[in-house]
mmCIF file of C-alpha atoms in Angstrom:
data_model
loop_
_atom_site.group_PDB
_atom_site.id
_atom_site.type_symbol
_atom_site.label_atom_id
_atom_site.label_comp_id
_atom_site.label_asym_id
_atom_site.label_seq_id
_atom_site.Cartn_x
_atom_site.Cartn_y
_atom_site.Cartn_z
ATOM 1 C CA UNK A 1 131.156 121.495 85.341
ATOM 2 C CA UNK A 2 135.157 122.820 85.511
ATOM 3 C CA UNK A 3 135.498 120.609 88.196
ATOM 4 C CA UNK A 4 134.037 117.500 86.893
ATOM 5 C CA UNK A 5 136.586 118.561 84.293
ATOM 6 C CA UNK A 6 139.433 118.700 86.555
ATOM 7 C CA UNK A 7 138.686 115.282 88.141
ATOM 8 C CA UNK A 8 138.240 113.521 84.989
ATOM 9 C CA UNK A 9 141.690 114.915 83.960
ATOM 10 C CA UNK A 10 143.122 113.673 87.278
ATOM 11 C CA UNK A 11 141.797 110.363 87.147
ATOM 12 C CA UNK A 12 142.992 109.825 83.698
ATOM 13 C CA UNK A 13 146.495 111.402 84.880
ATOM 14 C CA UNK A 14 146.468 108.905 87.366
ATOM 15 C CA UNK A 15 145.660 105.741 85.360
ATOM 16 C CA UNK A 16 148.366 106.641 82.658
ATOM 17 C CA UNK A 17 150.561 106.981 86.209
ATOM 18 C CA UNK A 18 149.669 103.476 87.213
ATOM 19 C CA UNK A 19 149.790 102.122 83.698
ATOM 20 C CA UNK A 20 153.661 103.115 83.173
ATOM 21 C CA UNK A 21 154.826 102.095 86.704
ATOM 22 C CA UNK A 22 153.195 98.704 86.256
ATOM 23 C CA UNK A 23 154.990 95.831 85.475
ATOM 24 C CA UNK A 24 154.927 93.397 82.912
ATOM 25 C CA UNK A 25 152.948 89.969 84.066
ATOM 26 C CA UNK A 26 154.992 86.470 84.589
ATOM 27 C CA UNK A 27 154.159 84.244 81.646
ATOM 28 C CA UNK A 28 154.728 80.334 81.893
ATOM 29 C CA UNK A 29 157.422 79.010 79.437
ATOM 30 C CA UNK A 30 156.064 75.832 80.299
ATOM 31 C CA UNK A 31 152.496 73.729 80.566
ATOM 32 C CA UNK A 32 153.395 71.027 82.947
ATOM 33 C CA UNK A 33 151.948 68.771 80.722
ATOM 34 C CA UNK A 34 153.718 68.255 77.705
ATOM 35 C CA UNK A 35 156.490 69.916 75.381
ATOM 36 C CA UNK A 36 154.139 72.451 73.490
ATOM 37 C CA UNK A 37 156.452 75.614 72.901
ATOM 38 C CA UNK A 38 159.749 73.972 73.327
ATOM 39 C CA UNK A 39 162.135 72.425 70.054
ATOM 40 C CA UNK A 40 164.962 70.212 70.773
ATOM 41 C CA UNK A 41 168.069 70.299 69.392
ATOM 42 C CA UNK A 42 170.711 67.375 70.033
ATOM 43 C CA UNK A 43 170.986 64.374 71.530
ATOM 44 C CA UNK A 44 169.169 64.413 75.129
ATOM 45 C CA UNK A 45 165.948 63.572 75.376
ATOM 46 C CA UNK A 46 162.934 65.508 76.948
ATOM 47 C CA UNK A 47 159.888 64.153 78.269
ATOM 48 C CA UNK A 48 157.307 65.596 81.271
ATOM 49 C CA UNK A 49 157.233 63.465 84.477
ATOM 50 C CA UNK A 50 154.665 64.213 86.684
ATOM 51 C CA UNK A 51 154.509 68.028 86.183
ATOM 52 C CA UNK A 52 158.134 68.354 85.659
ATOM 53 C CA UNK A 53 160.511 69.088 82.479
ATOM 54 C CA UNK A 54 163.283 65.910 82.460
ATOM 55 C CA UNK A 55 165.879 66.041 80.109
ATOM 56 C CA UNK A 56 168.237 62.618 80.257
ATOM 57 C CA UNK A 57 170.363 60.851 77.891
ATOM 58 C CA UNK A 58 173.486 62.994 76.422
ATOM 59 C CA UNK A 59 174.500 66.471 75.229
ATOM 60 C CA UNK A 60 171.857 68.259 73.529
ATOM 61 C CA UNK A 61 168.985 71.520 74.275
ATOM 62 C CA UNK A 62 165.766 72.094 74.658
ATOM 63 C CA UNK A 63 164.549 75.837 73.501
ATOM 64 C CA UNK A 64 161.072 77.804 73.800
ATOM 65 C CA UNK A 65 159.976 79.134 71.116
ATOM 66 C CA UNK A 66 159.981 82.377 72.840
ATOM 67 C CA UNK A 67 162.712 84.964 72.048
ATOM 68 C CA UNK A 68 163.623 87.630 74.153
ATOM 69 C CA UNK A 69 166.113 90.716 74.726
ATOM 70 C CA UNK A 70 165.338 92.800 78.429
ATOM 71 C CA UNK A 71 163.507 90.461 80.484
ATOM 72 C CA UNK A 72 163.727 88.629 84.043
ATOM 73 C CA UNK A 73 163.283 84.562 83.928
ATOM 74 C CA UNK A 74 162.675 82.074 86.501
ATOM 75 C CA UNK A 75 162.339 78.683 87.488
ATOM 76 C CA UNK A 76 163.137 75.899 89.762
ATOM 77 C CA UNK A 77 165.931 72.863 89.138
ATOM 78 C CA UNK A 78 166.966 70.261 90.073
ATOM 79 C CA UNK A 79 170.049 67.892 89.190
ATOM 80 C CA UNK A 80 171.442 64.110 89.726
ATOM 81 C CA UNK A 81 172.961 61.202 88.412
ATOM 82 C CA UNK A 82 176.571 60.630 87.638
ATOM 83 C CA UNK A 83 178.897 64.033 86.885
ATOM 84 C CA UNK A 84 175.286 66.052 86.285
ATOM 85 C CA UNK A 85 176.563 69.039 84.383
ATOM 86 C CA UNK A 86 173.234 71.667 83.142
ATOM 87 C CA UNK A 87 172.573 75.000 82.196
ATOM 88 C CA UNK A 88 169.746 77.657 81.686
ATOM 89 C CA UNK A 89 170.396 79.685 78.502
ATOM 90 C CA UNK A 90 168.915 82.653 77.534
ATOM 91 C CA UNK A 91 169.713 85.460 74.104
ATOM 92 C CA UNK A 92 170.335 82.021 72.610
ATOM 93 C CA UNK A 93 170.259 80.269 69.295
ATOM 94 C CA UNK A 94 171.220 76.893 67.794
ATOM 95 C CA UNK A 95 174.407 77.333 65.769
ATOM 96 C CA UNK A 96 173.227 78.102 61.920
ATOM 97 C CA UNK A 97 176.138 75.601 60.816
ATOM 98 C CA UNK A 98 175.460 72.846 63.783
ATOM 99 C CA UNK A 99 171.813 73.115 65.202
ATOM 100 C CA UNK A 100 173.046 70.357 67.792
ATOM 101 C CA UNK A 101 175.577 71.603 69.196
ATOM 102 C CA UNK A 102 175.890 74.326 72.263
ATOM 103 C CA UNK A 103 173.996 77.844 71.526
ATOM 104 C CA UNK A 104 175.524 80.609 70.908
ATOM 105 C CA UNK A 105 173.639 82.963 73.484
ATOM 106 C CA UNK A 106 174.429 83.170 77.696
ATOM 107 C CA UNK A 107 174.163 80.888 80.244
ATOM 108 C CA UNK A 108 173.350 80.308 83.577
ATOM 109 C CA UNK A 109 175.476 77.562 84.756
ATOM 110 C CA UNK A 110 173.972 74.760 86.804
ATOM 111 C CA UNK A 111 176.496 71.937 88.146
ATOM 112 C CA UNK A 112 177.681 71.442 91.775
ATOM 113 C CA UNK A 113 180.711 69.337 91.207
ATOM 114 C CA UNK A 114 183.019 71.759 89.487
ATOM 115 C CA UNK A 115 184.589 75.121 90.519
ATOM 116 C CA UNK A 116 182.557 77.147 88.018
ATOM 117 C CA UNK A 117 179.689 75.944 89.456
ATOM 118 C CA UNK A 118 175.824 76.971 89.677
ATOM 119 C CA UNK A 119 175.441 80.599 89.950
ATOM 120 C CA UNK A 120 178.555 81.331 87.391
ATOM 121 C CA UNK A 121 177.800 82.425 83.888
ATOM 122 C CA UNK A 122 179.113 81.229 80.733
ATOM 123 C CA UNK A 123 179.717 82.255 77.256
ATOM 124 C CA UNK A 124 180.282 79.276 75.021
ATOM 125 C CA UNK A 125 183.284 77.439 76.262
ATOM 126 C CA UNK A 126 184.450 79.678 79.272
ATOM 127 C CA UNK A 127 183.167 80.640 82.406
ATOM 128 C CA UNK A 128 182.762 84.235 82.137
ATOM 129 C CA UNK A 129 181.299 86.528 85.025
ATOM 130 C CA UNK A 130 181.785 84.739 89.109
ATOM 131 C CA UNK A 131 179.338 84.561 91.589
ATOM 132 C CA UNK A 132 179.905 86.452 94.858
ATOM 133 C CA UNK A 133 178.977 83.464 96.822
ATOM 134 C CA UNK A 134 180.262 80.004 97.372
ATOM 135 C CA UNK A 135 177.900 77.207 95.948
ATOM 136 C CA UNK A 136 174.675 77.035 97.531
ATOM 137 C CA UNK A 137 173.228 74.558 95.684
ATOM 138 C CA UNK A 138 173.300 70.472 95.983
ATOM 139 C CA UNK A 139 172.560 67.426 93.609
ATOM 140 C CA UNK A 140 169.111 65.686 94.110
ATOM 141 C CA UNK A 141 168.197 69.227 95.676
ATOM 142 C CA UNK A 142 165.650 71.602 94.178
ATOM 143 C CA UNK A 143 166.768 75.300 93.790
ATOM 144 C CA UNK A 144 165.339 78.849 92.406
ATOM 145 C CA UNK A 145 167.127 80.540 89.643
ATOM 146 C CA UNK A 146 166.385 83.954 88.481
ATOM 147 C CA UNK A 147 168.028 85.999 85.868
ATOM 148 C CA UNK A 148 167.140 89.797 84.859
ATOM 149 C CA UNK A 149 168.710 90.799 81.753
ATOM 150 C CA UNK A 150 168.343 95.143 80.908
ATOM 151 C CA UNK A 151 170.535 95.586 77.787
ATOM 152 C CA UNK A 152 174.006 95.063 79.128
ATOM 153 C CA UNK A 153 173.101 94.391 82.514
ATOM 154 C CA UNK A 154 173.335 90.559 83.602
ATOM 155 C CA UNK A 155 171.753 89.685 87.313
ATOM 156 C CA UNK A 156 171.788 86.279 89.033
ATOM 157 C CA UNK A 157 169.696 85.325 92.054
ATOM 158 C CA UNK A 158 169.809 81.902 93.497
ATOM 159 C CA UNK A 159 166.751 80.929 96.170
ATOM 160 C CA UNK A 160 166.324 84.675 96.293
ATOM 161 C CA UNK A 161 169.655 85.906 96.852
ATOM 162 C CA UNK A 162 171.897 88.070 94.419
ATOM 163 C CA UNK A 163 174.695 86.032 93.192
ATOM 164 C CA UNK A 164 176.128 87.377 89.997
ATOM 165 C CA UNK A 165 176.433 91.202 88.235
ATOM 166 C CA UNK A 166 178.127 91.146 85.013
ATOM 167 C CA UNK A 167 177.766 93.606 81.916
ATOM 168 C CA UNK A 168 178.264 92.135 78.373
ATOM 169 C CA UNK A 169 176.936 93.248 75.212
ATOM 170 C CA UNK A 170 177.718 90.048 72.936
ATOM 171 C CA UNK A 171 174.459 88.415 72.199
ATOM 172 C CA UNK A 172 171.152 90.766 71.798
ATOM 173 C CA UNK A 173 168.375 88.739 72.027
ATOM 174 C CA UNK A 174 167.209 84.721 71.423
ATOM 175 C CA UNK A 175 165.635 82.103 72.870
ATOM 176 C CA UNK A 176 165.806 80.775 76.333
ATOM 177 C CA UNK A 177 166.981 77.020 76.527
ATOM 178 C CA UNK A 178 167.942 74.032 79.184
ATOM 179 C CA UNK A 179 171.225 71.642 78.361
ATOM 180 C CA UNK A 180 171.405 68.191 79.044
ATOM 181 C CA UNK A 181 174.896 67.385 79.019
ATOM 182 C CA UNK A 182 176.336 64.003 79.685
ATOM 183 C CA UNK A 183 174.992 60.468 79.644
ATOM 184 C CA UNK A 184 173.951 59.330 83.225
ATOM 185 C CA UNK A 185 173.059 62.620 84.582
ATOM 186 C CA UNK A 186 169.690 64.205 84.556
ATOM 187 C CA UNK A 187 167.940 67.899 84.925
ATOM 188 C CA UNK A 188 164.811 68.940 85.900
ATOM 189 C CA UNK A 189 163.073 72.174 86.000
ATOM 190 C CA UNK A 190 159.373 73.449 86.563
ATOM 191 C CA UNK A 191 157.662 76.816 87.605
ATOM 192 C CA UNK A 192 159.358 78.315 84.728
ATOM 193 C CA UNK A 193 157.940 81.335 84.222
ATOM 194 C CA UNK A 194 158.888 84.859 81.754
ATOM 195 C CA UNK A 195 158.755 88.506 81.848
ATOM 196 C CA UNK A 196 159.261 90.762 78.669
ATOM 197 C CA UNK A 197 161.064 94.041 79.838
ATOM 198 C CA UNK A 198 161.440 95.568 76.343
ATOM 199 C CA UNK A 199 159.981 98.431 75.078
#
């Protein structure tokens, strides 16, 4: 009898084990169908293409509907057309005084024709923390972004390779968003997929 005891206690002491060192499942931010769990803010607009998330048209977001504050994010995207200029946003919000215009939140820039280019990441207006590599990514190309986010802690990875460390405490939590930026130019993303790393 003690040592049926003793196992059960060990195999519950194990689960618990297994249950705290597990990590959180990927969730999709998006269906590949249509724009269920996304709002749109601005003057871009969003439609699904054959499995993929387009936004074309002029400056303006698209956000999920899902907030976060400690997570990791990913996706793939893709860029063209003329002076194609796109981010991935995340502890974002519309502006309370001008829902169209750029979130106040982070962002994970994505443009290859500038020197703060894809891989950089912004705070509204400026580039803020630098890649440690040159660009790796190209126009008409698709490319894997990932971001973890652990209350200060900022981490880039492009096509599976670290590319940005930065530690900022500014914006808490929000939603994550995509930009469209200028007329002419159009992003793309799919496999875009969430992981809450909150308590």
């Amino acid at each position: 009898m003690k040592r049926i005891q003793k196992l059960l206690v060990v195999c519950i002491l194990l689960s618990f084990t297994v249950a705290m060192n597990a990590k959180p499942k990927w969730i999709s931010l998006f269906n590949g169908k249509d724009l269920s769990g996304w709002f749109v803010r601005g003057k871009a607009v969003w439609t699904v293409q054959d499995g993929v998330l387009t936004g074309e048209g002029g400056m303006g977001h698209i956000y999920t509907d899902v907030t976060c504050t400690d997570f990791e994010v990913k996706g793939k995207f893709r860029t063209s057309g003329t002076n194609a200029n796109s981010g991935f946003y995340f502890r974002a919000n519309p502006p309370a005084d001008n829902p169209d215009a750029f979130p106040r939140g982070y962002e994970a820039q994505i443009c290859n024709t500038q020197d703060a280019y894809t891989g950089w990441l912004w705070k509204p207006g400026k580039p803020t923390g630098k890649p440690t590599t040159p660009l790796m990514t190209k126009d008409g190309e698709w490319f894997s972004y990932k971001i973890k986010v652990t209350g200060t802690h900022i981490q880039f990875w492009i096509n599976n390779k670290p590319v940005m460390v930065y530690y900022d405490d500014e914006y808490k939590s929000g939603h994550f968003a995509i930009q469209g930026h200028n007329p002419g130019m159009k992003i793309e993303a799919k496999k875009l997929y969430y992981r809450s790393l909150s308590e």
